Amino acid sequence: MPTKHPRLPVTFTENEYEQLKLLAQKNNLSMSEVCREFVVQGLNGTISQQNLDFMTPIIREQLKGLLEPAVERLAAINAKTCVQAGAAAYLSAEAILRFVPEDRQEDVEEAYIAARKKAVRYMQGKADLS
C-alpha cells in the first residue's frame, strides 16, 4: 500500500498559474512536481543560508590559522628589505662623501632625493631608463 504524503492547498494568481503550467509542459512534468521542486530548492537555500551563518566564523578562523604564518613571514621579509634598502641608500651617500673628491661631489641630499624619485617612477613602470 503506497504511503500518503501530506497535501497543502496553495493559491496562485492567474499569471503565476500560467507560468507554472507552461514550465510544467516545457519540462514534461506535472504542476505538482514543478511546485515541489521550487519548494525544495527554497528550503535548501534557507538551510544553506542558516548553515553559512554558522560556518562563516569557523571558516574565517581556519583561514586565519593557515594564513597567519605566511603573513608574518612576508612582513619579516618586507622589514628586512626595508633595512637593506636603507643600508644601501646610506652606503651610497657615505661612498660619495668619503671617496669622491669634494670638488667633484654634488649635494648628497639632492642626489638622494633625485634617485628616490627615479626609483619610485621605475617601480611604477614610468621610468625612462635611457
PDB file of C-alpha atoms in Angstrom:
ATOM      1  CA  MET A   1       0.000   0.000   0.000  1.00  0.00           C
ATOM      2  CA  PRO A   2       1.534   3.370  -1.041  1.00  0.00           C
ATOM      3  CA  THR A   3       2.294   5.858   1.710  1.00  0.00           C
ATOM      4  CA  LYS A   4       0.265   9.027   1.830  1.00  0.00           C
ATOM      5  CA  HIS A   5       2.073  12.328   1.529  1.00  0.00           C
ATOM      6  CA  PRO A   6       0.704  15.425   3.241  1.00  0.00           C
ATOM      7  CA  ARG A   7      -1.036  17.860   0.929  1.00  0.00           C
ATOM      8  CA  LEU A   8      -1.030  21.621   1.040  1.00  0.00           C
ATOM      9  CA  PRO A   9      -3.509  23.797  -0.825  1.00  0.00           C
ATOM     10  CA  VAL A  10      -1.771  26.767  -2.456  1.00  0.00           C
ATOM     11  CA  THR A  11      -3.354  29.712  -4.263  1.00  0.00           C
ATOM     12  CA  PHE A  12      -1.692  31.420  -7.233  1.00  0.00           C
ATOM     13  CA  THR A  13      -2.504  34.450  -9.310  1.00  0.00           C
ATOM     14  CA  GLU A  14      -3.610  33.768 -12.884  1.00  0.00           C
ATOM     15  CA  ASN A  15      -0.194  34.873 -14.171  1.00  0.00           C
ATOM     16  CA  GLU A  16       1.709  32.642 -11.714  1.00  0.00           C
ATOM     17  CA  TYR A  17      -0.558  29.698 -12.549  1.00  0.00           C
ATOM     18  CA  GLU A  18       0.037  30.131 -16.298  1.00  0.00           C
ATOM     19  CA  GLN A  19       3.794  30.378 -15.811  1.00  0.00           C
ATOM     20  CA  LEU A  20       3.806  27.188 -13.732  1.00  0.00           C
ATOM     21  CA  LYS A  21       1.641  25.445 -16.316  1.00  0.00           C
ATOM     22  CA  LEU A  22       3.997  26.449 -19.171  1.00  0.00           C
ATOM     23  CA  LEU A  23       7.039  25.379 -17.169  1.00  0.00           C
ATOM     24  CA  ALA A  24       5.455  22.006 -16.388  1.00  0.00           C
ATOM     25  CA  GLN A  25       4.582  21.447 -20.050  1.00  0.00           C
ATOM     26  CA  LYS A  26       8.021  22.516 -21.219  1.00  0.00           C
ATOM     27  CA  ASN A  27       9.739  20.066 -18.847  1.00  0.00           C
ATOM     28  CA  ASN A  28       7.141  17.312 -19.245  1.00  0.00           C
ATOM     29  CA  LEU A  29       6.323  17.404 -15.521  1.00  0.00           C
ATOM     30  CA  SER A  30       3.148  17.751 -13.539  1.00  0.00           C
ATOM     31  CA  MET A  31       2.409  21.112 -11.964  1.00  0.00           C
ATOM     32  CA  SER A  32       2.732  19.424  -8.544  1.00  0.00           C
ATOM     33  CA  GLU A  33       6.250  18.272  -9.417  1.00  0.00           C
ATOM     34  CA  VAL A  34       7.242  21.769 -10.524  1.00  0.00           C
ATOM     35  CA  CYS A  35       5.856  23.321  -7.331  1.00  0.00           C
ATOM     36  CA  ARG A  36       7.514  20.636  -5.177  1.00  0.00           C
ATOM     37  CA  GLU A  37      10.903  21.299  -6.879  1.00  0.00           C
ATOM     38  CA  PHE A  38      10.605  25.041  -6.222  1.00  0.00           C
ATOM     39  CA  VAL A  39       9.707  24.418  -2.566  1.00  0.00           C
ATOM     40  CA  VAL A  40      12.612  22.008  -2.085  1.00  0.00           C
ATOM     41  CA  GLN A  41      15.028  24.438  -3.740  1.00  0.00           C
ATOM     42  CA  GLY A  42      13.759  27.214  -1.486  1.00  0.00           C
ATOM     43  CA  LEU A  43      14.131  25.053   1.626  1.00  0.00           C
ATOM     44  CA  ASN A  44      17.637  24.010   0.607  1.00  0.00           C
ATOM     45  CA  GLY A  45      18.550  27.669   0.083  1.00  0.00           C
ATOM     46  CA  THR A  46      17.243  28.600   3.528  1.00  0.00           C
ATOM     47  CA  ILE A  47      19.050  25.712   5.159  1.00  0.00           C
ATOM     48  CA  SER A  48      22.243  26.612   3.294  1.00  0.00           C
ATOM     49  CA  GLN A  49      21.986  30.235   4.448  1.00  0.00           C
ATOM     50  CA  GLN A  50      21.491  29.128   8.056  1.00  0.00           C
ATOM     51  CA  ASN A  51      24.494  26.795   7.771  1.00  0.00           C
ATOM     52  CA  LEU A  52      26.539  29.531   6.146  1.00  0.00           C
ATOM     53  CA  ASP A  53      25.873  31.886   9.077  1.00  0.00           C
ATOM     54  CA  PHE A  54      27.078  29.127  11.408  1.00  0.00           C
ATOM     55  CA  MET A  55      30.056  28.083   9.284  1.00  0.00           C
ATOM     56  CA  THR A  56      31.447  31.509   8.302  1.00  0.00           C
ATOM     57  CA  PRO A  57      33.193  32.235  11.644  1.00  0.00           C
ATOM     58  CA  ILE A  58      34.656  28.718  11.662  1.00  0.00           C
ATOM     59  CA  ILE A  59      35.983  29.081   8.110  1.00  0.00           C
ATOM     60  CA  ARG A  60      37.440  32.505   8.911  1.00  0.00           C
ATOM     61  CA  GLU A  61      39.219  31.130  11.976  1.00  0.00           C
ATOM     62  CA  GLN A  62      40.650  28.207   9.983  1.00  0.00           C
ATOM     63  CA  LEU A  63      41.851  30.526   7.203  1.00  0.00           C
ATOM     64  CA  LYS A  64      43.395  32.878   9.737  1.00  0.00           C
ATOM     65  CA  GLY A  65      45.303  29.972  11.249  1.00  0.00           C
ATOM     66  CA  LEU A  66      46.552  28.898   7.837  1.00  0.00           C
ATOM     67  CA  LEU A  67      47.428  32.353   6.530  1.00  0.00           C
ATOM     68  CA  GLU A  68      48.882  33.952   9.662  1.00  0.00           C
ATOM     69  CA  PRO A  69      52.337  32.286   9.423  1.00  0.00           C
ATOM     70  CA  ALA A  70      52.637  33.300   5.753  1.00  0.00           C
ATOM     71  CA  VAL A  71      51.595  36.884   6.531  1.00  0.00           C
ATOM     72  CA  GLU A  72      54.104  37.075   9.389  1.00  0.00           C
ATOM     73  CA  ARG A  73      56.833  35.678   7.136  1.00  0.00           C
ATOM     74  CA  LEU A  74      56.043  38.222   4.414  1.00  0.00           C
ATOM     75  CA  ALA A  75      56.096  41.029   6.991  1.00  0.00           C
ATOM     76  CA  ALA A  76      59.511  39.867   8.230  1.00  0.00           C
ATOM     77  CA  ILE A  77      60.853  39.706   4.667  1.00  0.00           C
ATOM     78  CA  ASN A  78      59.459  43.171   3.987  1.00  0.00           C
ATOM     79  CA  ALA A  79      61.108  44.553   7.130  1.00  0.00           C
ATOM     80  CA  LYS A  80      64.455  43.034   6.129  1.00  0.00           C
ATOM     81  CA  THR A  81      64.078  44.507   2.638  1.00  0.00           C
ATOM     82  CA  CYS A  82      63.447  47.953   4.118  1.00  0.00           C
ATOM     83  CA  VAL A  83      66.554  47.654   6.315  1.00  0.00           C
ATOM     84  CA  GLN A  84      68.632  46.588   3.300  1.00  0.00           C
ATOM     85  CA  ALA A  85      67.268  49.448   1.188  1.00  0.00           C
ATOM     86  CA  GLY A  86      68.073  51.918   3.956  1.00  0.00           C
ATOM     87  CA  ALA A  87      71.562  50.493   4.330  1.00  0.00           C
ATOM     88  CA  ALA A  88      72.121  50.726   0.568  1.00  0.00           C
ATOM     89  CA  ALA A  89      70.979  54.360   0.493  1.00  0.00           C
ATOM     90  CA  TYR A  90      73.209  55.230   3.460  1.00  0.00           C
ATOM     91  CA  LEU A  91      76.168  53.363   1.941  1.00  0.00           C
ATOM     92  CA  SER A  92      75.745  55.249  -1.339  1.00  0.00           C
ATOM     93  CA  ALA A  93      75.716  58.584   0.474  1.00  0.00           C
ATOM     94  CA  GLU A  94      78.728  57.566   2.579  1.00  0.00           C
ATOM     95  CA  ALA A  95      80.608  56.447  -0.525  1.00  0.00           C
ATOM     96  CA  ILE A  96      80.016  59.818  -2.170  1.00  0.00           C
ATOM     97  CA  LEU A  97      81.127  61.724   0.934  1.00  0.00           C
ATOM     98  CA  ARG A  98      84.193  59.589   1.645  1.00  0.00           C
ATOM     99  CA  PHE A  99      85.539  58.583  -1.738  1.00  0.00           C
ATOM    100  CA  VAL A 100      84.595  61.306  -4.227  1.00  0.00           C
ATOM    101  CA  PRO A 101      86.798  64.436  -4.084  1.00  0.00           C
ATOM    102  CA  GLU A 102      84.893  67.426  -2.740  1.00  0.00           C
ATOM    103  CA  ASP A 103      85.265  69.425  -5.940  1.00  0.00           C
ATOM    104  CA  ARG A 104      83.514  66.585  -7.832  1.00  0.00           C
ATOM    105  CA  GLN A 105      80.721  65.976  -5.277  1.00  0.00           C
ATOM    106  CA  GLU A 106      77.247  67.240  -5.808  1.00  0.00           C
ATOM    107  CA  ASP A 107      74.949  67.821  -2.885  1.00  0.00           C
ATOM    108  CA  VAL A 108      74.319  64.342  -1.421  1.00  0.00           C
ATOM    109  CA  GLU A 109      70.797  65.186  -0.272  1.00  0.00           C
ATOM    110  CA  GLU A 110      69.810  66.427  -3.746  1.00  0.00           C
ATOM    111  CA  ALA A 111      71.282  63.295  -5.329  1.00  0.00           C
ATOM    112  CA  TYR A 112      69.402  61.097  -2.836  1.00  0.00           C
ATOM    113  CA  ILE A 113      66.069  62.839  -3.498  1.00  0.00           C
ATOM    114  CA  ALA A 114      66.546  62.599  -7.271  1.00  0.00           C
ATOM    115  CA  ALA A 115      67.495  58.910  -7.022  1.00  0.00           C
ATOM    116  CA  ARG A 116      64.485  58.186  -4.802  1.00  0.00           C
ATOM    117  CA  LYS A 117      62.111  59.870  -7.272  1.00  0.00           C
ATOM    118  CA  LYS A 118      63.610  57.875 -10.151  1.00  0.00           C
ATOM    119  CA  ALA A 119      63.235  54.659  -8.129  1.00  0.00           C
ATOM    120  CA  VAL A 120      59.551  55.401  -7.479  1.00  0.00           C
ATOM    121  CA  ARG A 121      58.957  56.105 -11.186  1.00  0.00           C
ATOM    122  CA  TYR A 122      60.798  52.901 -12.067  1.00  0.00           C
ATOM    123  CA  MET A 123      58.654  50.840  -9.662  1.00  0.00           C
ATOM    124  CA  GLN A 124      55.524  52.374 -11.169  1.00  0.00           C
ATOM    125  CA  GLY A 125      56.768  51.417 -14.621  1.00  0.00           C
ATOM    126  CA  LYS A 126      57.063  55.061 -15.718  1.00  0.00           C
ATOM    127  CA  ALA A 127      60.845  55.436 -15.705  1.00  0.00           C
ATOM    128  CA  ASP A 128      62.819  56.092 -18.840  1.00  0.00           C
ATOM    129  CA  LEU A 129      65.980  54.013 -18.410  1.00  0.00           C
ATOM    130  CA  SER A 130      67.835  55.645 -21.306  1.00  0.00           C
TER     131      SER A 130
END
